Amino acid sequence: MKSVLKKILTAMRGGVNELGEAVVDSQGNRILEQELRDSEQELKQAKHELASLMAEAASLARQIRTEQDNASKREGDASKALAAGQEELAREVAERIVGHERRAAELSQTREGLQQRIASLKTRVQTAEKQLADYRRELQVVKTNERVLRTTAQIDTNINSQQSSLSTAKETLERIRERQAREEDRQSASAALEKELTGADLDEKLKAAGIDGDQDAVNDVLARLKSKTNE
Amino acid sequence: MDTQTLTLALGDATHAGRTFDVMPIAGDEPVLQVTVSGAEETPVYVTVTDTQILCLAYLFDEQELNPERLNELHENMLRISVPMPLSSLGKTGQHYVVYGALSPASGSAEIMQELVTLAENAIDLLQTFEDYLA
């Protein structure tokens, strides 16, 4: 099976990404969904069959054990009959033993065949499970792809009906720059306002004019000290 | 989370100082156009499927690009896509898009985070790749 991603990519590069000629169209989608359902059905059947075969094998094993138990029990009986000189009775018991052993052998053969079928069924279940996971993943890719195509087509139609055309990247960039400039203006305006409120702007102007309140106070103190020492 | 629930949740929510303006896009698919405050130029489109919530913003169209520098742009887009928070770059039809996908089990806080990040990333990307426009 060709990778679904590869299929989509090939079709897209061929320019088949318009609506209505979607790569894996709704028909293909339905086929995938049908395949998924078939796979699920097969898995369910295989598991059901597996369960009944395993139950059958267990029941056979039980029957085999019973026959074997009976055979060994009868062997004791036969020995006792021989010891008692009952040759005829011992022969009758021996015939029963042969019967048990034969049935045990037959049942074992049936069980062996059954176990082979169980093993191959288990492989089938595993294969089906893997296939199911593959289908699910593919279906998801296909559906997402369709959804994106339909969604973007819808957006474009909508924008086109509202404006003369989709705004270009350059127009968008222009609007971004205008907003960013407005934000910067607002920020510097609020910084200026802040200075005004605290009086920092006046202090700056006074300092620029050579009038510095702090410096004046220092000079006053120095002058006072100097005049004291001179006295 | 479906588009109706999302519309109601975003209507009067604030996330990281942002508000959201939600408008449904008419059509068969449930699509929302979400405008994030402070990043109004790049609206984010949101659609909800059973497997994911897909958010995408348009960057530029193929025909807007300088064809001679296309390879260089693609290379840069691939490289920038990995470290970019929450968003990936892609192309659908003629549109180059930035997008992010969330689990349908996401709460409105995760979705709002995605919307804000996506809108901001879109602006950042447009300004980053401006030189490649024709």
mmCIF file of C-alpha atoms in Angstrom:
data_model
loop_
_atom_site.group_PDB
_atom_site.id
_atom_site.type_symbol
_atom_site.label_atom_id
_atom_site.label_comp_id
_atom_site.label_asym_id
_atom_site.label_seq_id
_atom_site.Cartn_x
_atom_site.Cartn_y
_atom_site.Cartn_z
ATOM 1 C CA MET A 1 0.000 0.000 0.000
ATOM 2 C CA LYS A 2 1.386 3.394 -1.025
ATOM 3 C CA SER A 3 1.868 5.768 1.882
ATOM 4 C CA VAL A 4 -1.114 8.053 2.214
ATOM 5 C CA LEU A 5 1.176 11.014 2.938
ATOM 6 C CA LYS A 6 3.004 10.370 -0.323
ATOM 7 C CA LYS A 7 -0.295 10.184 -2.220
ATOM 8 C CA ILE A 8 -1.448 13.504 -0.786
ATOM 9 C CA LEU A 9 1.877 15.197 -1.483
ATOM 10 C CA THR A 10 2.015 13.914 -5.078
ATOM 11 C CA ALA A 11 -1.481 15.128 -5.779
ATOM 12 C CA MET A 12 -0.771 18.520 -4.178
ATOM 13 C CA ARG A 13 2.357 19.093 -6.182
ATOM 14 C CA GLY A 14 0.330 18.313 -9.266
ATOM 15 C CA GLY A 15 -1.867 21.243 -8.271
ATOM 16 C CA VAL A 16 -4.812 19.063 -7.357
ATOM 17 C CA ASN A 17 -5.521 20.854 -4.137
ATOM 18 C CA GLU A 18 -8.620 22.698 -5.217
ATOM 19 C CA LEU A 19 -11.882 21.815 -3.583
ATOM 20 C CA GLY A 20 -13.943 19.342 -5.530
ATOM 21 C CA GLU A 21 -10.874 17.597 -6.807
ATOM 22 C CA ALA A 22 -9.512 16.809 -3.382
ATOM 23 C CA VAL A 23 -6.719 14.278 -3.470
ATOM 24 C CA VAL A 24 -8.380 11.444 -1.751
ATOM 25 C CA ASP A 25 -11.915 12.554 -2.475
ATOM 26 C CA SER A 26 -14.948 11.667 -0.441
ATOM 27 C CA GLN A 27 -15.251 8.498 -2.550
ATOM 28 C CA GLY A 28 -11.731 7.495 -1.516
ATOM 29 C CA ASN A 29 -12.612 8.418 2.007
ATOM 30 C CA ARG A 30 -15.626 6.129 1.959
ATOM 31 C CA ILE A 31 -13.446 3.323 0.611
ATOM 32 C CA LEU A 32 -10.988 3.833 3.449
ATOM 33 C CA GLU A 33 -13.798 3.846 5.973
ATOM 34 C CA GLN A 34 -15.194 0.651 4.439
ATOM 35 C CA GLU A 35 -11.754 -0.938 4.631
ATOM 36 C CA LEU A 36 -11.569 0.075 8.250
ATOM 37 C CA ARG A 37 -14.952 -1.486 8.989
ATOM 38 C CA ASP A 38 -13.993 -4.684 7.111
ATOM 39 C CA SER A 39 -10.771 -4.880 9.049
ATOM 40 C CA GLU A 40 -12.605 -4.400 12.335
ATOM 41 C CA GLN A 41 -15.107 -7.087 11.361
ATOM 42 C CA GLU A 42 -12.342 -9.509 10.423
ATOM 43 C CA LEU A 43 -10.592 -8.895 13.693
ATOM 44 C CA LYS A 44 -13.761 -9.490 15.661
ATOM 45 C CA GLN A 45 -14.454 -12.753 13.823
ATOM 46 C CA ALA A 46 -10.884 -13.978 14.178
ATOM 47 C CA LYS A 47 -10.909 -13.271 17.898
ATOM 48 C CA HIS A 48 -14.232 -15.024 18.343
ATOM 49 C CA GLU A 49 -12.978 -18.066 16.428
ATOM 50 C CA LEU A 50 -9.746 -18.057 18.401
ATOM 51 C CA ALA A 51 -11.620 -18.093 21.685
ATOM 52 C CA SER A 52 -13.785 -21.065 20.719
ATOM 53 C CA LEU A 53 -10.805 -23.012 19.341
ATOM 54 C CA MET A 54 -8.894 -22.433 22.571
ATOM 55 C CA ALA A 55 -11.890 -23.626 24.592
ATOM 56 C CA GLU A 56 -12.079 -26.719 22.386
ATOM 57 C CA ALA A 57 -8.369 -27.430 22.862
ATOM 58 C CA ALA A 58 -8.757 -27.169 26.636
ATOM 59 C CA SER A 59 -11.689 -29.566 26.606
ATOM 60 C CA LEU A 60 -9.701 -32.041 24.457
ATOM 61 C CA ALA A 61 -6.789 -31.911 26.882
ATOM 62 C CA ARG A 62 -9.197 -32.756 29.673
ATOM 63 C CA GLN A 63 -10.599 -35.725 27.726
ATOM 64 C CA ILE A 64 -7.100 -37.004 26.916
ATOM 65 C CA ARG A 65 -6.164 -36.887 30.585
ATOM 66 C CA THR A 66 -9.304 -38.826 31.536
ATOM 67 C CA GLU A 67 -8.535 -41.568 28.996
ATOM 68 C CA GLN A 68 -4.923 -41.798 30.232
ATOM 69 C CA ASP A 69 -6.063 -41.942 33.867
ATOM 70 C CA ASN A 70 -8.522 -44.690 33.053
ATOM 71 C CA ALA A 71 -5.859 -46.665 31.171
ATOM 72 C CA SER A 72 -3.380 -46.572 34.065
ATOM 73 C CA LYS A 73 -6.116 -47.455 36.541
ATOM 74 C CA ARG A 74 -7.076 -50.504 34.447
ATOM 75 C CA GLU A 75 -3.430 -51.574 34.252
ATOM 76 C CA GLY A 76 -3.492 -52.120 38.009
ATOM 77 C CA ASP A 77 -6.704 -54.122 37.616
ATOM 78 C CA ALA A 78 -5.144 -56.289 34.886
ATOM 79 C CA SER A 79 -2.068 -57.043 37.043
ATOM 80 C CA LYS A 80 -4.318 -58.058 39.904
ATOM 81 C CA ALA A 81 -6.376 -60.332 37.626
ATOM 82 C CA LEU A 82 -3.178 -61.958 36.284
ATOM 83 C CA ALA A 83 -1.876 -62.488 39.824
ATOM 84 C CA ALA A 84 -5.157 -64.143 40.704
ATOM 85 C CA GLY A 85 -4.764 -66.447 37.693
ATOM 86 C CA GLN A 86 -7.768 -64.874 35.964
ATOM 87 C CA GLU A 87 -6.186 -64.818 32.480
ATOM 88 C CA GLU A 88 -9.530 -64.358 30.702
ATOM 89 C CA LEU A 89 -10.525 -61.366 32.871
ATOM 90 C CA ALA A 90 -7.057 -59.856 32.466
ATOM 91 C CA ARG A 91 -7.467 -60.048 28.671
ATOM 92 C CA GLU A 92 -10.831 -58.279 28.895
ATOM 93 C CA VAL A 93 -9.251 -55.509 30.969
ATOM 94 C CA ALA A 94 -6.331 -55.308 28.512
ATOM 95 C CA GLU A 95 -8.835 -54.768 25.684
ATOM 96 C CA ARG A 96 -10.335 -51.841 27.654
ATOM 97 C CA ILE A 97 -6.827 -50.428 28.136
ATOM 98 C CA VAL A 98 -6.211 -50.581 24.406
ATOM 99 C CA GLY A 99 -9.514 -48.757 23.862
ATOM 100 C CA HIS A 100 -8.540 -45.934 26.263
ATOM 101 C CA GLU A 101 -5.087 -45.606 24.757
ATOM 102 C CA ARG A 102 -6.454 -45.495 21.229
ATOM 103 C CA ARG A 103 -8.953 -42.784 22.115
ATOM 104 C CA ALA A 104 -6.225 -40.816 23.890
ATOM 105 C CA ALA A 105 -4.048 -41.040 20.772
ATOM 106 C CA GLU A 106 -6.917 -39.983 18.500
ATOM 107 C CA LEU A 107 -7.791 -37.056 20.731
ATOM 108 C CA SER A 108 -4.139 -35.969 20.889
ATOM 109 C CA GLN A 109 -3.966 -35.933 17.117
ATOM 110 C CA THR A 110 -7.098 -33.773 16.914
ATOM 111 C CA ARG A 111 -5.633 -31.467 19.533
ATOM 112 C CA GLU A 112 -2.401 -31.089 17.605
ATOM 113 C CA GLY A 113 -4.310 -30.016 14.499
ATOM 114 C CA LEU A 114 -6.288 -27.613 16.627
ATOM 115 C CA GLN A 115 -3.145 -26.071 18.083
ATOM 116 C CA GLN A 116 -1.782 -25.415 14.616
ATOM 117 C CA ARG A 117 -5.006 -23.624 13.710
ATOM 118 C CA ILE A 118 -4.797 -21.599 16.936
ATOM 119 C CA ALA A 119 -1.255 -20.498 16.132
ATOM 120 C CA SER A 120 -2.165 -19.372 12.609
ATOM 121 C CA LEU A 121 -5.263 -17.589 13.899
ATOM 122 C CA LYS A 122 -3.185 -15.692 16.426
ATOM 123 C CA THR A 123 -0.974 -14.479 13.582
ATOM 124 C CA ARG A 124 -4.108 -13.395 11.679
ATOM 125 C CA VAL A 125 -5.363 -11.428 14.679
ATOM 126 C CA GLN A 126 -2.025 -9.650 15.024
ATOM 127 C CA THR A 127 -1.959 -8.789 11.324
ATOM 128 C CA ALA A 128 -5.510 -7.471 11.453
ATOM 129 C CA GLU A 129 -4.732 -5.346 14.493
ATOM 130 C CA LYS A 130 -1.737 -3.796 12.795
ATOM 131 C CA GLN A 131 -3.715 -3.161 9.618
ATOM 132 C CA LEU A 132 -6.479 -1.562 11.608
ATOM 133 C CA ALA A 133 -4.053 0.847 13.266
ATOM 134 C CA ASP A 134 -2.627 1.677 9.799
ATOM 135 C CA TYR A 135 -6.067 2.396 8.361
ATOM 136 C CA ARG A 136 -7.028 4.545 11.307
ATOM 137 C CA ARG A 137 -3.875 6.628 10.939
ATOM 138 C CA GLU A 138 -4.394 7.007 7.181
ATOM 139 C CA LEU A 139 -7.999 7.988 7.606
ATOM 140 C CA GLN A 140 -6.979 10.626 10.112
ATOM 141 C CA VAL A 141 -4.422 12.095 7.719
ATOM 142 C CA VAL A 142 -6.932 12.145 4.867
ATOM 143 C CA LYS A 143 -9.678 13.662 6.976
ATOM 144 C CA THR A 144 -7.402 16.351 8.447
ATOM 145 C CA ASN A 145 -6.173 17.220 4.958
ATOM 146 C CA GLU A 146 -9.738 17.589 3.699
ATOM 147 C CA ARG A 147 -10.714 19.610 6.715
ATOM 148 C CA VAL A 148 -7.838 22.036 6.239
ATOM 149 C CA LEU A 149 -8.656 22.450 2.529
ATOM 150 C CA ARG A 150 -12.341 23.061 3.233
ATOM 151 C CA THR A 151 -11.561 25.401 6.140
ATOM 152 C CA THR A 152 -9.105 27.573 4.222
ATOM 153 C CA ALA A 153 -11.478 27.698 1.228
ATOM 154 C CA GLN A 154 -14.208 28.858 3.577
ATOM 155 C CA ILE A 155 -11.982 31.529 5.137
ATOM 156 C CA ASP A 156 -10.930 32.811 1.700
ATOM 157 C CA THR A 157 -14.515 32.976 0.412
ATOM 158 C CA ASN A 158 -15.553 34.810 3.525
ATOM 159 C CA ILE A 159 -12.759 37.344 3.465
ATOM 160 C CA ASN A 160 -13.262 37.901 -0.250
ATOM 161 C CA SER A 161 -16.931 38.643 0.264
ATOM 162 C CA GLN A 162 -16.124 41.214 2.958
ATOM 163 C CA GLN A 163 -13.240 42.988 1.269
ATOM 164 C CA SER A 164 -12.301 43.444 -2.336
ATOM 165 C CA SER A 165 -9.496 40.966 -1.783
ATOM 166 C CA LEU A 166 -7.421 39.281 0.879
ATOM 167 C CA SER A 167 -5.110 41.891 2.319
ATOM 168 C CA THR A 168 -1.553 41.415 1.176
ATOM 169 C CA ALA A 169 1.360 40.742 3.492
ATOM 170 C CA LYS A 170 2.688 44.230 2.723
ATOM 171 C CA GLU A 171 -0.574 45.857 3.786
ATOM 172 C CA THR A 172 -0.596 43.789 6.959
ATOM 173 C CA LEU A 173 2.992 44.780 7.706
ATOM 174 C CA GLU A 174 2.076 48.439 7.185
ATOM 175 C CA ARG A 175 -0.762 48.116 9.700
ATOM 176 C CA ILE A 176 1.545 46.350 12.180
ATOM 177 C CA ARG A 177 4.084 49.175 11.891
ATOM 178 C CA GLU A 178 1.396 51.825 12.386
ATOM 179 C CA ARG A 179 0.164 50.114 15.532
ATOM 180 C CA GLN A 180 3.696 49.649 16.872
ATOM 181 C CA ALA A 181 4.415 53.368 16.231
ATOM 182 C CA ARG A 182 1.179 54.309 18.022
ATOM 183 C CA GLU A 183 2.209 52.157 20.989
ATOM 184 C CA GLU A 184 5.635 53.793 21.103
ATOM 185 C CA ASP A 185 4.048 57.265 20.976
ATOM 186 C CA ARG A 186 1.738 56.306 23.785
ATOM 187 C CA GLN A 187 4.630 55.041 25.849
ATOM 188 C CA SER A 188 6.756 58.167 25.405
ATOM 189 C CA ALA A 189 3.707 60.364 26.075
ATOM 190 C CA SER A 190 3.029 58.576 29.327
ATOM 191 C CA ALA A 191 6.697 58.821 30.281
ATOM 192 C CA ALA A 192 6.532 62.590 29.648
ATOM 193 C CA LEU A 193 3.371 62.861 31.715
ATOM 194 C CA GLU A 194 5.054 60.985 34.519
ATOM 195 C CA LYS A 195 7.949 63.473 34.558
ATOM 196 C CA GLU A 196 5.534 66.383 34.573
ATOM 197 C CA LEU A 197 3.646 65.002 37.543
ATOM 198 C CA THR A 198 6.781 64.478 39.628
ATOM 199 C CA GLY A 199 8.358 67.801 38.616
ATOM 200 C CA ALA A 200 11.306 65.992 37.099
ATOM 201 C CA ASP A 201 10.797 67.906 33.860
ATOM 202 C CA LEU A 202 11.262 71.299 35.586
ATOM 203 C CA ASP A 203 14.366 70.091 37.448
ATOM 204 C CA GLU A 204 15.828 69.014 34.108
ATOM 205 C CA LYS A 205 15.118 72.432 32.561
ATOM 206 C CA LEU A 206 16.617 74.293 35.564
ATOM 207 C CA LYS A 207 19.705 72.117 35.468
ATOM 208 C CA ALA A 208 20.073 72.778 31.756
ATOM 209 C CA ALA A 209 19.903 76.526 32.478
ATOM 210 C CA GLY A 210 22.736 76.154 35.055
ATOM 211 C CA ILE A 211 20.347 76.455 37.988
ATOM 212 C CA ASP A 212 20.914 73.491 40.262
ATOM 213 C CA GLY A 213 19.155 73.575 43.641
ATOM 214 C CA ASP A 214 21.327 70.830 45.166
ATOM 215 C CA GLN A 215 24.581 72.472 44.090
ATOM 216 C CA ASP A 216 23.434 75.844 45.487
ATOM 217 C CA ALA A 217 22.734 74.338 48.910
ATOM 218 C CA VAL A 218 26.223 72.821 49.047
ATOM 219 C CA ASN A 219 27.778 76.154 48.089
ATOM 220 C CA ASP A 220 25.782 77.937 50.813
ATOM 221 C CA VAL A 221 27.073 75.572 53.492
ATOM 222 C CA LEU A 222 30.654 75.961 52.306
ATOM 223 C CA ALA A 223 30.346 79.757 52.356
ATOM 224 C CA ARG A 224 28.942 79.684 55.887
ATOM 225 C CA LEU A 225 31.803 77.486 57.129
ATOM 226 C CA LYS A 226 34.390 79.707 55.446
ATOM 227 C CA SER A 227 32.975 82.878 57.026
ATOM 228 C CA LYS A 228 33.069 81.154 60.487
ATOM 229 C CA THR A 229 36.757 80.249 60.223
ATOM 230 C CA ASN A 230 37.559 83.791 59.103
ATOM 231 C CA GLU A 231 35.972 85.253 62.215
ATOM 232 C CA MET B 1 -14.451 21.659 23.344
ATOM 233 C CA ASP B 2 -16.482 22.811 20.329
ATOM 234 C CA THR B 3 -16.577 26.174 18.550
ATOM 235 C CA GLN B 4 -19.716 27.318 20.366
ATOM 236 C CA THR B 5 -18.261 26.616 23.801
ATOM 237 C CA LEU B 6 -15.080 28.331 22.702
ATOM 238 C CA THR B 7 -16.960 31.405 21.462
ATOM 239 C CA LEU B 8 -18.637 31.750 24.844
ATOM 240 C CA ALA B 9 -15.422 31.106 26.774
ATOM 241 C CA LEU B 10 -13.380 33.656 24.799
ATOM 242 C CA GLY B 11 -16.106 36.313 24.721
ATOM 243 C CA ASP B 12 -15.252 38.023 27.993
ATOM 244 C CA ALA B 13 -12.018 36.330 28.951
ATOM 245 C CA THR B 14 -8.647 37.969 29.517
ATOM 246 C CA HIS B 15 -5.376 36.109 29.154
ATOM 247 C CA ALA B 16 -1.974 37.699 29.802
ATOM 248 C CA GLY B 17 -3.568 41.129 29.407
ATOM 249 C CA ARG B 18 -5.216 40.239 26.091
ATOM 250 C CA THR B 19 -8.840 40.146 25.100
ATOM 251 C CA PHE B 20 -10.379 38.178 22.234
ATOM 252 C CA ASP B 21 -12.803 39.162 19.536
ATOM 253 C CA VAL B 22 -14.543 36.102 18.131
ATOM 254 C CA MET B 23 -16.468 35.945 14.869
ATOM 255 C CA PRO B 24 -17.838 32.790 13.268
ATOM 256 C CA ILE B 25 -16.939 32.296 9.607
ATOM 257 C CA ALA B 26 -20.029 31.429 7.586
ATOM 258 C CA GLY B 27 -19.992 28.067 5.815
ATOM 259 C CA ASP B 28 -20.363 24.320 6.311
ATOM 260 C CA GLU B 29 -17.367 23.929 8.584
ATOM 261 C CA PRO B 30 -17.386 25.335 12.115
ATOM 262 C CA VAL B 31 -14.630 27.965 11.796
ATOM 263 C CA LEU B 32 -13.968 30.908 14.111
ATOM 264 C CA GLN B 33 -11.991 34.033 13.391
ATOM 265 C CA VAL B 34 -10.321 35.173 16.603
ATOM 266 C CA THR B 35 -8.716 38.609 16.843
ATOM 267 C CA VAL B 36 -6.294 38.981 19.751
ATOM 268 C CA SER B 37 -5.951 42.472 21.229
ATOM 269 C CA GLY B 38 -2.549 43.984 20.539
ATOM 270 C CA ALA B 39 -2.133 41.699 17.519
ATOM 271 C CA GLU B 40 -5.232 42.617 15.512
ATOM 272 C CA GLU B 41 -3.471 42.496 12.135
ATOM 273 C CA THR B 42 -3.076 38.719 12.170
ATOM 274 C CA PRO B 43 -6.404 37.068 13.000
ATOM 275 C CA VAL B 44 -6.264 33.416 14.029
ATOM 276 C CA TYR B 45 -8.672 30.909 12.499
ATOM 277 C CA VAL B 46 -9.819 28.044 14.683
ATOM 278 C CA THR B 47 -11.503 24.818 13.661
ATOM 279 C CA VAL B 48 -12.357 21.866 15.899
ATOM 280 C CA THR B 49 -12.379 18.231 14.712
ATOM 281 C CA ASP B 50 -12.774 15.045 16.759
ATOM 282 C CA THR B 51 -9.008 14.552 16.800
ATOM 283 C CA GLN B 52 -7.659 18.094 17.220
ATOM 284 C CA ILE B 53 -8.228 21.810 17.615
ATOM 285 C CA LEU B 54 -6.473 23.456 14.700
ATOM 286 C CA CYS B 55 -5.472 27.139 14.950
ATOM 287 C CA LEU B 56 -3.879 28.912 11.981
ATOM 288 C CA ALA B 57 -2.901 32.378 10.814
ATOM 289 C CA TYR B 58 -2.071 33.431 7.248
ATOM 290 C CA LEU B 59 1.379 34.862 6.572
ATOM 291 C CA PHE B 60 1.701 35.493 2.831
ATOM 292 C CA ASP B 61 0.716 33.993 -0.504
ATOM 293 C CA GLU B 62 3.091 32.353 -2.923
ATOM 294 C CA GLN B 63 2.627 35.072 -5.564
ATOM 295 C CA GLU B 64 3.656 37.767 -3.058
ATOM 296 C CA LEU B 65 7.143 36.299 -2.735
ATOM 297 C CA ASN B 66 10.327 37.003 -4.622
ATOM 298 C CA PRO B 67 10.676 33.784 -6.677
ATOM 299 C CA GLU B 68 14.467 34.028 -6.783
ATOM 300 C CA ARG B 69 14.756 33.843 -2.995
ATOM 301 C CA LEU B 70 12.152 31.132 -2.474
ATOM 302 C CA ASN B 71 14.639 28.369 -1.600
ATOM 303 C CA GLU B 72 16.372 30.558 0.941
ATOM 304 C CA LEU B 73 13.032 31.467 2.496
ATOM 305 C CA HIS B 74 11.954 27.820 2.707
ATOM 306 C CA GLU B 75 15.241 26.874 4.334
ATOM 307 C CA ASN B 76 14.817 29.644 6.903
ATOM 308 C CA MET B 77 11.199 28.737 7.543
ATOM 309 C CA LEU B 78 12.137 25.112 8.230
ATOM 310 C CA ARG B 79 14.883 26.195 10.592
ATOM 311 C CA ILE B 80 12.803 28.732 12.501
ATOM 312 C CA SER B 81 9.877 26.323 12.836
ATOM 313 C CA VAL B 82 11.635 24.128 15.399
ATOM 314 C CA PRO B 83 12.532 26.685 18.103
ATOM 315 C CA MET B 84 9.353 28.756 17.613
ATOM 316 C CA PRO B 85 7.161 28.354 20.705
ATOM 317 C CA LEU B 86 3.988 26.272 20.193
ATOM 318 C CA SER B 87 3.619 27.045 16.467
ATOM 319 C CA SER B 88 4.763 25.395 13.246
ATOM 320 C CA LEU B 89 5.037 26.684 9.700
ATOM 321 C CA GLY B 90 3.186 25.180 6.789
ATOM 322 C CA LYS B 91 1.528 25.734 3.459
ATOM 323 C CA THR B 92 -1.997 25.100 2.377
ATOM 324 C CA GLY B 93 -3.022 25.932 -1.175
ATOM 325 C CA GLN B 94 -1.208 29.180 -2.045
ATOM 326 C CA HIS B 95 -1.092 30.308 1.576
ATOM 327 C CA TYR B 96 1.919 30.086 3.819
ATOM 328 C CA VAL B 97 0.561 29.638 7.314
ATOM 329 C CA VAL B 98 1.701 29.446 10.902
ATOM 330 C CA TYR B 99 -0.363 26.960 12.863
ATOM 331 C CA GLY B 100 -0.700 25.030 16.070
ATOM 332 C CA ALA B 101 -2.761 21.971 16.932
ATOM 333 C CA LEU B 102 -4.142 21.155 20.362
ATOM 334 C CA SER B 103 -5.856 18.139 21.835
ATOM 335 C CA PRO B 104 -9.662 18.471 21.815
ATOM 336 C CA ALA B 105 -9.433 17.889 25.573
ATOM 337 C CA SER B 106 -7.603 21.226 26.044
ATOM 338 C CA GLY B 107 -9.130 23.768 28.390
ATOM 339 C CA SER B 108 -9.802 27.403 27.512
ATOM 340 C CA ALA B 109 -6.574 28.549 29.242
ATOM 341 C CA GLU B 110 -4.477 26.370 26.907
ATOM 342 C CA ILE B 111 -6.426 27.554 23.884
ATOM 343 C CA MET B 112 -6.049 31.226 24.862
ATOM 344 C CA GLN B 113 -2.319 30.704 25.368
ATOM 345 C CA GLU B 114 -2.150 29.159 21.894
ATOM 346 C CA LEU B 115 -4.132 32.010 20.295
ATOM 347 C CA VAL B 116 -1.974 34.728 21.859
ATOM 348 C CA THR B 117 1.261 32.929 20.978
ATOM 349 C CA LEU B 118 0.121 32.250 17.421
ATOM 350 C CA ALA B 119 -0.962 35.835 16.721
ATOM 351 C CA GLU B 120 2.311 37.200 18.138
ATOM 352 C CA ASN B 121 4.366 34.615 16.231
ATOM 353 C CA ALA B 122 2.556 35.568 13.011
ATOM 354 C CA ILE B 123 3.525 39.243 13.441
ATOM 355 C CA ASP B 124 7.077 38.312 14.338
ATOM 356 C CA LEU B 125 7.330 36.011 11.294
ATOM 357 C CA LEU B 126 5.919 38.612 8.900
ATOM 358 C CA GLN B 127 8.483 41.163 10.053
ATOM 359 C CA THR B 128 11.255 38.539 9.986
ATOM 360 C CA PHE B 129 10.502 37.438 6.422
ATOM 361 C CA GLU B 130 9.543 40.861 5.035
ATOM 362 C CA ASP B 131 12.680 40.937 2.887
ATOM 363 C CA TYR B 132 11.490 37.922 0.915
ATOM 364 C CA LEU B 133 8.378 39.689 -0.352
ATOM 365 C CA ALA B 134 8.502 40.633 -4.020
#
